[in-house]
Each structure stands twice: as structure tokens, then as C-alpha cells.
């Protein structure tokens, strides 16, 4: 059984759901957050939009060391900005996965902050973890949207806002 075609299919299906969610983010709510310990909408949604690029990162590197990186989230002021970030990230991830060979999924990949190692996964596991992170943070976004009284699009079937019966 070939794993890469299955991952590509899942990535495509999750991307369609993510697009629907990101399209719902109101342009005037990027500074909003539901709780003092929550991320602001812009931080959460940019993270969601950038997650597909982790597929490329996993396949083209052996680790991510937060101590060595200089990350600044891309500023956004509209859902159009957000979708542009997502489409670029998705394209990068999908292209890297499409070009990969099955054996490219087997090497280990490490997430760390200097000497502190958070996780060591195979590259396959990093890709699956990035999909799970997308789903997790998309669910958080659903809570944000619900609290703002914005209808939630369906993910794996119709949402309560979309049901017509």
C-alpha cells in the first residue's frame, strides 16, 4: 500500500474544510480573543493557514529548533490575506508531498527548543501531526466564530447552522 496518495487525499480534503472556516473570519475581528489566555484571532488563523507548509518543512529538514529560528507571524488585515497565506502554504506542502518517495517518510524528525526535545517523530508522523494540529486549531476557530455569532460551516457533514431539517 502506498501512503503518499492517501496523505495527499487527506490533505486535499482537510484543505477544503479549512478554506471554508478561514473564509468566515470577519475582517474586523483579527484582534479579538474569547479569553485572556486565548490567542487573538489573527494569531490563531495565521497559524492554521501556515500549518500545511509543515509538510514541506518535514520532508526537507531533519528538525525544527525554535531556539534557532526567527519567526514573525505574517500580518493579516482581511480574510483574503489569510486565504492567500493558506493557499501558498497548501501549495508548498502539497508539492513537496507529491514529489516525495515513500522512503522519504521514514527518517526521524525532531521538534526542539535548543537542548529541550519536545518530540521525535518519523517524517510520516510529522505530516500526520500537522494534519491533526490543523483539525485541532480549526475546532478552536469554530469556538471563536460561534462566540461571535458567525455560522459554522460543516466539516465532515453539515453543521447545525447548515441543516435544513
N, C-alpha and C. Protein backbone atom coordinates (compact mmCIF):
# COMPACT_ATOMS: atom_id res chain seq x y z
N UNK A 1 0.84 -1.18 0.00
CA UNK A 1 0.00 0.00 0.00
C UNK A 1 0.89 1.24 0.00
N UNK A 2 0.53 2.17 -0.83
CA UNK A 2 1.24 3.43 -0.93
C UNK A 2 0.61 4.45 0.03
N UNK A 3 1.43 5.08 0.86
CA UNK A 3 0.94 6.02 1.87
C UNK A 3 0.78 7.44 1.30
N UNK A 4 1.68 7.85 0.43
CA UNK A 4 1.64 9.23 -0.07
C UNK A 4 0.32 9.58 -0.75
N UNK A 5 -0.23 8.73 -1.62
CA UNK A 5 -1.54 9.08 -2.20
C UNK A 5 -2.63 9.26 -1.14
N UNK A 6 -2.58 8.47 -0.08
CA UNK A 6 -3.56 8.61 1.00
C UNK A 6 -3.38 9.94 1.73
N UNK A 7 -2.12 10.31 1.98
CA UNK A 7 -1.85 11.59 2.63
C UNK A 7 -2.28 12.76 1.75
N UNK A 8 -2.03 12.66 0.46
CA UNK A 8 -2.44 13.72 -0.47
C UNK A 8 -3.96 13.88 -0.48
N UNK A 9 -4.66 12.77 -0.48
CA UNK A 9 -6.12 12.82 -0.46
C UNK A 9 -6.62 13.48 0.83
N UNK A 10 -6.06 13.06 1.95
CA UNK A 10 -6.46 13.65 3.22
C UNK A 10 -6.12 15.14 3.27
N UNK A 11 -4.96 15.49 2.78
CA UNK A 11 -4.55 16.90 2.78
C UNK A 11 -5.52 17.74 1.96
N UNK A 12 -5.92 17.23 0.81
CA UNK A 12 -6.87 17.95 -0.05
C UNK A 12 -8.23 18.09 0.63
N UNK A 13 -8.70 17.03 1.25
CA UNK A 13 -10.00 17.07 1.93
C UNK A 13 -9.98 18.06 3.10
N UNK A 14 -8.91 18.03 3.89
CA UNK A 14 -8.80 18.95 5.02
C UNK A 14 -8.64 20.39 4.55
N UNK A 15 -7.96 20.59 3.43
CA UNK A 15 -7.79 21.94 2.90
C UNK A 15 -9.14 22.56 2.52
N UNK A 16 -10.02 21.76 1.95
CA UNK A 16 -11.35 22.28 1.58
C UNK A 16 -12.12 22.74 2.82
N UNK A 17 -12.02 21.98 3.90
CA UNK A 17 -12.69 22.36 5.15
C UNK A 17 -12.06 23.61 5.74
N UNK A 18 -10.73 23.65 5.72
CA UNK A 18 -10.01 24.80 6.27
C UNK A 18 -10.36 26.07 5.52
N UNK A 19 -10.43 26.00 4.21
CA UNK A 19 -10.82 27.18 3.41
C UNK A 19 -12.17 27.72 3.86
N UNK A 20 -13.14 26.81 4.03
CA UNK A 20 -14.48 27.25 4.44
C UNK A 20 -14.43 27.97 5.78
N UNK A 21 -13.62 27.48 6.69
CA UNK A 21 -13.52 28.11 8.01
C UNK A 21 -12.83 29.47 7.92
N UNK A 22 -11.73 29.54 7.20
CA UNK A 22 -10.98 30.79 7.11
C UNK A 22 -11.77 31.88 6.39
N UNK A 23 -12.61 31.48 5.43
CA UNK A 23 -13.44 32.46 4.72
C UNK A 23 -14.43 33.15 5.64
N UNK A 24 -14.78 32.52 6.76
CA UNK A 24 -15.78 33.07 7.68
C UNK A 24 -15.20 34.11 8.64
N UNK A 25 -13.89 34.24 8.70
CA UNK A 25 -13.27 35.15 9.67
C UNK A 25 -13.55 36.59 9.26
N UNK A 26 -14.22 37.35 10.13
CA UNK A 26 -14.53 38.74 9.78
C UNK A 26 -13.29 39.63 9.83
N UNK A 27 -13.20 40.52 8.87
CA UNK A 27 -12.04 41.40 8.76
C UNK A 27 -11.86 42.30 9.98
N UNK A 28 -12.92 42.57 10.69
CA UNK A 28 -12.83 43.49 11.84
C UNK A 28 -12.61 42.77 13.17
N UNK A 29 -12.30 41.46 13.14
CA UNK A 29 -12.15 40.70 14.39
C UNK A 29 -10.77 40.07 14.56
N UNK A 30 -9.78 40.52 13.81
CA UNK A 30 -8.46 39.90 13.92
C UNK A 30 -7.79 40.16 15.27
N UNK A 31 -8.19 41.20 15.97
CA UNK A 31 -7.63 41.49 17.29
C UNK A 31 -8.46 40.90 18.43
N UNK A 32 -9.54 40.21 18.10
CA UNK A 32 -10.46 39.68 19.11
C UNK A 32 -9.97 38.34 19.64
N UNK A 33 -10.22 38.09 20.91
CA UNK A 33 -9.98 36.77 21.50
C UNK A 33 -11.05 36.53 22.56
N UNK A 34 -11.44 35.26 22.74
CA UNK A 34 -12.54 34.96 23.64
C UNK A 34 -12.18 34.97 25.12
N UNK A 35 -10.89 34.91 25.42
CA UNK A 35 -10.46 34.80 26.81
C UNK A 35 -9.05 35.36 26.92
N UNK A 36 -8.68 35.82 28.10
CA UNK A 36 -7.37 36.42 28.28
C UNK A 36 -6.22 35.46 27.97
N UNK A 37 -6.43 34.17 28.13
CA UNK A 37 -5.37 33.19 27.84
C UNK A 37 -5.46 32.66 26.40
N UNK A 38 -6.41 33.10 25.65
CA UNK A 38 -6.57 32.66 24.26
C UNK A 38 -5.71 33.50 23.33
N UNK A 39 -5.39 32.93 22.18
CA UNK A 39 -4.72 33.70 21.14
C UNK A 39 -5.70 34.69 20.53
N UNK A 40 -5.17 35.78 20.00
CA UNK A 40 -6.04 36.67 19.23
C UNK A 40 -6.36 35.96 17.92
N UNK A 41 -7.46 36.35 17.32
CA UNK A 41 -7.94 35.72 16.08
C UNK A 41 -6.85 35.67 15.02
N UNK A 42 -6.09 36.76 14.85
CA UNK A 42 -5.07 36.78 13.79
C UNK A 42 -4.00 35.72 14.05
N UNK A 43 -3.55 35.57 15.29
CA UNK A 43 -2.51 34.57 15.59
C UNK A 43 -3.02 33.16 15.33
N UNK A 44 -4.24 32.88 15.77
CA UNK A 44 -4.82 31.55 15.57
C UNK A 44 -4.99 31.24 14.09
N UNK A 45 -5.56 32.17 13.36
CA UNK A 45 -5.88 31.90 11.95
C UNK A 45 -4.63 31.87 11.07
N UNK A 46 -3.64 32.70 11.37
CA UNK A 46 -2.39 32.62 10.61
C UNK A 46 -1.70 31.28 10.87
N UNK A 47 -1.74 30.83 12.12
CA UNK A 47 -1.16 29.52 12.43
C UNK A 47 -1.87 28.42 11.62
N UNK A 48 -3.19 28.46 11.59
CA UNK A 48 -3.94 27.48 10.80
C UNK A 48 -3.54 27.57 9.33
N UNK A 49 -3.44 28.79 8.82
CA UNK A 49 -3.11 28.99 7.40
C UNK A 49 -1.71 28.51 7.06
N UNK A 50 -0.80 28.58 8.01
CA UNK A 50 0.59 28.19 7.74
C UNK A 50 0.86 26.70 7.97
N UNK A 51 0.00 26.02 8.68
CA UNK A 51 0.27 24.61 9.02
C UNK A 51 0.52 23.69 7.83
N UNK A 52 -0.14 23.84 6.68
CA UNK A 52 0.18 22.93 5.57
C UNK A 52 1.64 23.00 5.11
N UNK A 53 2.32 24.11 5.37
CA UNK A 53 3.73 24.22 4.98
C UNK A 53 4.63 23.34 5.85
N UNK A 54 4.10 22.86 6.97
CA UNK A 54 4.87 21.93 7.80
C UNK A 54 5.15 20.63 7.05
N UNK A 55 4.34 20.28 6.09
CA UNK A 55 4.58 19.08 5.29
C UNK A 55 5.89 19.26 4.53
N UNK A 56 6.05 20.40 3.89
CA UNK A 56 7.30 20.69 3.17
C UNK A 56 8.48 20.72 4.15
N UNK A 57 8.29 21.40 5.27
CA UNK A 57 9.37 21.51 6.25
C UNK A 57 9.80 20.12 6.73
N UNK A 58 8.84 19.26 7.00
CA UNK A 58 9.16 17.91 7.48
C UNK A 58 9.95 17.13 6.44
N UNK A 59 9.56 17.27 5.19
CA UNK A 59 10.20 16.49 4.13
C UNK A 59 11.56 17.04 3.71
N UNK A 60 11.84 18.30 4.02
CA UNK A 60 13.08 18.92 3.54
C UNK A 60 14.05 19.26 4.66
N UNK A 61 13.74 18.86 5.89
CA UNK A 61 14.64 19.14 7.01
C UNK A 61 14.62 17.96 7.98
N UNK A 62 15.51 18.00 8.95
CA UNK A 62 15.56 16.94 9.95
C UNK A 62 15.06 17.40 11.31
N UNK A 63 14.82 18.72 11.45
CA UNK A 63 14.33 19.23 12.73
C UNK A 63 13.84 20.66 12.59
N UNK A 64 13.11 21.06 13.62
CA UNK A 64 12.76 22.46 13.82
C UNK A 64 13.23 22.80 15.22
N UNK A 65 14.15 23.76 15.31
CA UNK A 65 14.68 24.20 16.59
C UNK A 65 14.22 25.64 16.81
N UNK A 66 13.27 25.81 17.71
CA UNK A 66 12.73 27.13 17.99
C UNK A 66 13.82 28.11 18.43
N UNK A 67 14.87 27.61 19.07
CA UNK A 67 15.95 28.47 19.55
C UNK A 67 16.75 29.08 18.39
N UNK A 68 16.70 28.45 17.24
CA UNK A 68 17.47 28.91 16.09
C UNK A 68 16.64 29.64 15.05
N UNK A 69 15.35 29.72 15.26
CA UNK A 69 14.50 30.32 14.23
C UNK A 69 14.09 31.73 14.62
N UNK A 70 13.87 32.53 13.63
CA UNK A 70 13.40 33.90 13.83
C UNK A 70 12.04 34.00 13.14
N UNK A 71 11.00 33.62 13.85
CA UNK A 71 9.67 33.57 13.26
C UNK A 71 8.87 34.81 13.63
N UNK A 72 8.29 35.43 12.62
CA UNK A 72 7.36 36.52 12.83
C UNK A 72 6.09 36.16 12.05
N UNK A 73 4.96 36.04 12.74
CA UNK A 73 3.72 35.71 12.01
C UNK A 73 3.42 36.76 10.94
N UNK A 74 2.93 36.30 9.83
CA UNK A 74 2.55 37.20 8.75
C UNK A 74 1.36 38.04 9.20
N UNK A 75 1.48 39.36 9.09
CA UNK A 75 0.33 40.20 9.48
C UNK A 75 -0.82 40.05 8.48
N UNK A 76 -2.04 40.05 9.00
CA UNK A 76 -3.22 39.97 8.15
C UNK A 76 -4.21 41.05 8.56
N UNK A 77 -4.95 41.53 7.57
CA UNK A 77 -5.99 42.51 7.87
C UNK A 77 -7.31 42.14 7.20
N UNK A 78 -7.31 41.00 6.51
CA UNK A 78 -8.54 40.57 5.84
C UNK A 78 -8.53 39.05 5.68
N UNK A 79 -9.72 38.51 5.48
CA UNK A 79 -9.79 37.07 5.23
C UNK A 79 -9.14 36.74 3.88
N UNK A 80 -9.11 37.70 2.97
CA UNK A 80 -8.43 37.49 1.69
C UNK A 80 -6.92 37.30 1.92
N UNK A 81 -6.34 38.11 2.82
CA UNK A 81 -4.92 37.94 3.18
C UNK A 81 -4.70 36.54 3.75
N UNK A 82 -5.58 36.15 4.62
CA UNK A 82 -5.49 34.86 5.29
C UNK A 82 -5.56 33.71 4.28
N UNK A 83 -6.49 33.80 3.36
CA UNK A 83 -6.63 32.76 2.34
C UNK A 83 -5.42 32.71 1.42
N UNK A 84 -4.81 33.86 1.14
CA UNK A 84 -3.61 33.88 0.31
C UNK A 84 -2.46 33.16 1.01
N UNK A 85 -2.32 33.38 2.32
CA UNK A 85 -1.29 32.68 3.10
C UNK A 85 -1.57 31.18 3.07
N UNK A 86 -2.82 30.82 3.28
CA UNK A 86 -3.20 29.40 3.28
C UNK A 86 -2.90 28.75 1.93
N UNK A 87 -3.31 29.39 0.84
CA UNK A 87 -3.11 28.79 -0.49
C UNK A 87 -1.64 28.60 -0.80
N UNK A 88 -0.81 29.56 -0.41
CA UNK A 88 0.64 29.43 -0.63
C UNK A 88 1.19 28.26 0.20
N UNK A 89 0.80 28.20 1.46
CA UNK A 89 1.25 27.15 2.36
C UNK A 89 0.79 25.77 1.87
N UNK A 90 -0.47 25.69 1.48
CA UNK A 90 -1.03 24.44 0.98
C UNK A 90 -0.30 23.99 -0.29
N UNK A 91 -0.06 24.92 -1.18
CA UNK A 91 0.64 24.60 -2.43
C UNK A 91 2.05 24.07 -2.15
N UNK A 92 2.76 24.72 -1.23
CA UNK A 92 4.11 24.27 -0.88
C UNK A 92 4.08 22.86 -0.28
N UNK A 93 3.17 22.64 0.64
CA UNK A 93 3.08 21.33 1.28
C UNK A 93 2.68 20.24 0.31
N UNK A 94 1.68 20.54 -0.51
CA UNK A 94 1.20 19.54 -1.47
C UNK A 94 2.27 19.21 -2.51
N UNK A 95 2.97 20.22 -2.99
CA UNK A 95 4.02 19.99 -3.98
C UNK A 95 5.14 19.12 -3.39
N UNK A 96 5.54 19.42 -2.17
CA UNK A 96 6.59 18.63 -1.52
C UNK A 96 6.15 17.18 -1.35
N UNK A 97 4.91 16.99 -0.92
CA UNK A 97 4.40 15.63 -0.71
C UNK A 97 4.24 14.89 -2.04
N UNK A 98 3.80 15.59 -3.07
CA UNK A 98 3.64 14.97 -4.39
C UNK A 98 4.98 14.52 -4.96
N UNK A 99 6.03 15.24 -4.62
CA UNK A 99 7.37 14.92 -5.13
C UNK A 99 8.11 13.89 -4.29
N UNK A 100 7.59 13.58 -3.12
CA UNK A 100 8.28 12.68 -2.19
C UNK A 100 8.14 11.22 -2.63
N UNK A 101 9.06 10.43 -2.14
CA UNK A 101 9.01 8.98 -2.31
C UNK A 101 8.60 8.37 -0.97
N UNK A 102 8.05 7.19 -1.02
CA UNK A 102 7.59 6.53 0.20
C UNK A 102 8.69 6.46 1.27
N UNK A 103 9.92 6.18 0.84
CA UNK A 103 11.01 6.07 1.82
C UNK A 103 11.36 7.40 2.47
N UNK A 104 10.94 8.51 1.85
CA UNK A 104 11.17 9.83 2.46
C UNK A 104 10.36 10.04 3.73
N UNK A 105 9.36 9.21 3.95
CA UNK A 105 8.51 9.33 5.13
C UNK A 105 9.12 8.68 6.37
N UNK A 106 10.18 7.91 6.20
CA UNK A 106 10.71 7.08 7.29
C UNK A 106 11.74 7.74 8.21
N UNK A 107 12.58 8.67 7.74
CA UNK A 107 13.59 9.23 8.64
C UNK A 107 12.97 9.99 9.82
N UNK A 108 13.75 10.07 10.89
CA UNK A 108 13.29 10.79 12.07
C UNK A 108 13.40 12.30 11.87
N UNK A 109 12.54 13.01 12.56
CA UNK A 109 12.48 14.47 12.54
C UNK A 109 12.24 14.92 13.97
N UNK A 110 12.94 15.97 14.40
CA UNK A 110 12.90 16.40 15.80
C UNK A 110 12.35 17.81 15.93
N UNK A 111 11.49 18.00 16.91
CA UNK A 111 11.00 19.32 17.29
C UNK A 111 11.64 19.64 18.63
N UNK A 112 12.35 20.78 18.69
CA UNK A 112 13.09 21.12 19.90
C UNK A 112 13.14 22.62 20.12
N UNK A 113 13.59 22.97 21.30
CA UNK A 113 13.93 24.35 21.64
C UNK A 113 15.30 24.26 22.30
N UNK A 114 16.34 24.39 21.48
CA UNK A 114 17.69 24.19 21.98
C UNK A 114 17.89 22.75 22.42
N UNK A 115 18.29 22.57 23.66
CA UNK A 115 18.53 21.23 24.20
C UNK A 115 17.25 20.49 24.59
N UNK A 116 16.16 21.23 24.75
CA UNK A 116 14.90 20.59 25.15
C UNK A 116 14.21 19.99 23.92
N UNK A 117 14.11 18.69 23.90
CA UNK A 117 13.46 17.98 22.79
C UNK A 117 12.00 17.77 23.16
N UNK A 118 11.10 18.26 22.29
CA UNK A 118 9.67 18.09 22.52
C UNK A 118 9.17 16.76 21.96
N UNK A 119 9.64 16.43 20.77
CA UNK A 119 9.19 15.19 20.15
C UNK A 119 10.15 14.76 19.06
N UNK A 120 10.24 13.46 18.89
CA UNK A 120 10.97 12.87 17.77
C UNK A 120 9.98 11.95 17.07
N UNK A 121 9.71 12.28 15.83
CA UNK A 121 8.74 11.56 15.02
C UNK A 121 9.41 11.09 13.74
N UNK A 122 8.81 10.13 13.06
CA UNK A 122 9.18 9.91 11.67
C UNK A 122 8.59 11.07 10.88
N UNK A 123 9.08 11.27 9.68
CA UNK A 123 8.53 12.36 8.86
C UNK A 123 7.06 12.10 8.53
N UNK A 124 6.69 10.83 8.40
CA UNK A 124 5.28 10.50 8.23
C UNK A 124 4.47 11.00 9.42
N UNK A 125 4.97 10.75 10.63
CA UNK A 125 4.26 11.17 11.83
C UNK A 125 4.16 12.69 11.94
N UNK A 126 5.19 13.40 11.49
CA UNK A 126 5.14 14.87 11.49
C UNK A 126 4.02 15.35 10.57
N UNK A 127 3.92 14.74 9.41
CA UNK A 127 2.87 15.12 8.46
C UNK A 127 1.50 14.86 9.07
N UNK A 128 1.29 13.69 9.65
CA UNK A 128 0.01 13.38 10.29
C UNK A 128 -0.25 14.33 11.46
N UNK A 129 0.81 14.66 12.21
CA UNK A 129 0.66 15.58 13.34
C UNK A 129 0.24 16.96 12.85
N UNK A 130 0.79 17.39 11.71
CA UNK A 130 0.41 18.70 11.17
C UNK A 130 -1.06 18.69 10.75
N UNK A 131 -1.55 17.57 10.23
CA UNK A 131 -2.97 17.46 9.90
C UNK A 131 -3.81 17.54 11.18
N UNK A 132 -3.38 16.82 12.21
CA UNK A 132 -4.11 16.83 13.48
C UNK A 132 -4.10 18.23 14.10
N UNK A 133 -2.98 18.92 14.00
CA UNK A 133 -2.90 20.29 14.51
C UNK A 133 -3.87 21.21 13.77
N UNK A 134 -3.98 21.02 12.47
CA UNK A 134 -4.93 21.82 11.69
C UNK A 134 -6.35 21.58 12.19
N UNK A 135 -6.70 20.33 12.37
CA UNK A 135 -8.05 19.99 12.84
C UNK A 135 -8.29 20.57 14.23
N UNK A 136 -7.31 20.44 15.11
CA UNK A 136 -7.42 20.96 16.48
C UNK A 136 -7.65 22.48 16.47
N UNK A 137 -6.80 23.19 15.74
CA UNK A 137 -6.91 24.66 15.74
C UNK A 137 -8.14 25.14 14.96
N UNK A 138 -8.56 24.37 13.98
CA UNK A 138 -9.80 24.70 13.27
C UNK A 138 -10.98 24.60 14.23
N UNK A 139 -10.96 23.62 15.11
CA UNK A 139 -12.02 23.49 16.11
C UNK A 139 -12.00 24.69 17.06
N UNK A 140 -10.81 25.14 17.43
CA UNK A 140 -10.72 26.36 18.24
C UNK A 140 -11.35 27.53 17.50
N UNK A 141 -11.03 27.64 16.21
CA UNK A 141 -11.61 28.72 15.41
C UNK A 141 -13.12 28.61 15.39
N UNK A 142 -13.65 27.41 15.34
CA UNK A 142 -15.09 27.22 15.38
C UNK A 142 -15.70 27.81 16.65
N UNK A 143 -15.02 27.65 17.77
CA UNK A 143 -15.49 28.24 19.02
C UNK A 143 -15.47 29.77 18.92
N UNK A 144 -14.39 30.31 18.38
CA UNK A 144 -14.29 31.77 18.21
C UNK A 144 -15.47 32.27 17.38
N UNK A 145 -15.70 31.60 16.24
CA UNK A 145 -16.78 32.03 15.35
C UNK A 145 -18.14 31.91 16.02
N UNK A 146 -18.35 30.81 16.73
CA UNK A 146 -19.63 30.61 17.42
C UNK A 146 -19.87 31.75 18.43
N UNK A 147 -18.84 32.10 19.19
CA UNK A 147 -18.98 33.16 20.19
C UNK A 147 -19.23 34.52 19.55
N UNK A 148 -18.82 34.66 18.29
CA UNK A 148 -19.09 35.90 17.54
C UNK A 148 -20.41 35.81 16.77
N UNK A 149 -21.14 34.72 16.96
CA UNK A 149 -22.44 34.53 16.31
C UNK A 149 -22.31 34.40 14.79
N UNK A 150 -21.22 33.81 14.36
CA UNK A 150 -20.98 33.59 12.93
C UNK A 150 -21.28 32.13 12.63
N UNK A 151 -22.12 31.85 11.63
CA UNK A 151 -22.47 30.46 11.31
C UNK A 151 -21.23 29.62 11.00
N UNK A 152 -21.23 28.41 11.53
CA UNK A 152 -20.10 27.49 11.37
C UNK A 152 -20.36 26.61 10.15
N UNK A 153 -19.38 26.55 9.23
CA UNK A 153 -19.56 25.64 8.09
C UNK A 153 -19.37 24.19 8.53
N UNK A 154 -19.97 23.28 7.80
CA UNK A 154 -19.79 21.87 8.09
C UNK A 154 -18.37 21.43 7.84
N UNK A 155 -17.94 20.44 8.60
CA UNK A 155 -16.60 19.88 8.40
C UNK A 155 -16.68 18.52 7.72
N UNK A 156 -17.30 17.57 8.39
CA UNK A 156 -17.41 16.20 7.87
C UNK A 156 -18.86 15.83 7.62
N UNK A 157 -19.64 16.83 7.40
CA UNK A 157 -21.08 16.74 7.21
C UNK A 157 -21.63 18.11 7.54
N UNK A 158 -22.93 18.30 7.44
CA UNK A 158 -23.48 19.63 7.71
C UNK A 158 -23.32 20.01 9.19
N UNK A 159 -23.17 21.30 9.42
CA UNK A 159 -23.13 21.80 10.79
C UNK A 159 -24.56 22.10 11.23
N UNK A 160 -24.74 22.42 12.50
CA UNK A 160 -26.07 22.79 13.00
C UNK A 160 -26.58 24.04 12.29
N UNK A 161 -25.66 24.87 11.81
CA UNK A 161 -26.06 26.09 11.10
C UNK A 161 -26.48 25.81 9.66
N UNK A 162 -26.09 24.68 9.12
CA UNK A 162 -26.40 24.36 7.73
C UNK A 162 -27.55 23.38 7.56
N UNK A 163 -27.97 22.76 8.62
CA UNK A 163 -29.02 21.75 8.50
C UNK A 163 -30.34 22.41 8.12
N UNK A 164 -31.01 21.81 7.17
CA UNK A 164 -32.27 22.38 6.69
C UNK A 164 -33.47 21.59 7.17
N UNK A 165 -33.27 20.70 8.12
CA UNK A 165 -34.40 19.93 8.62
C UNK A 165 -34.57 20.14 10.10
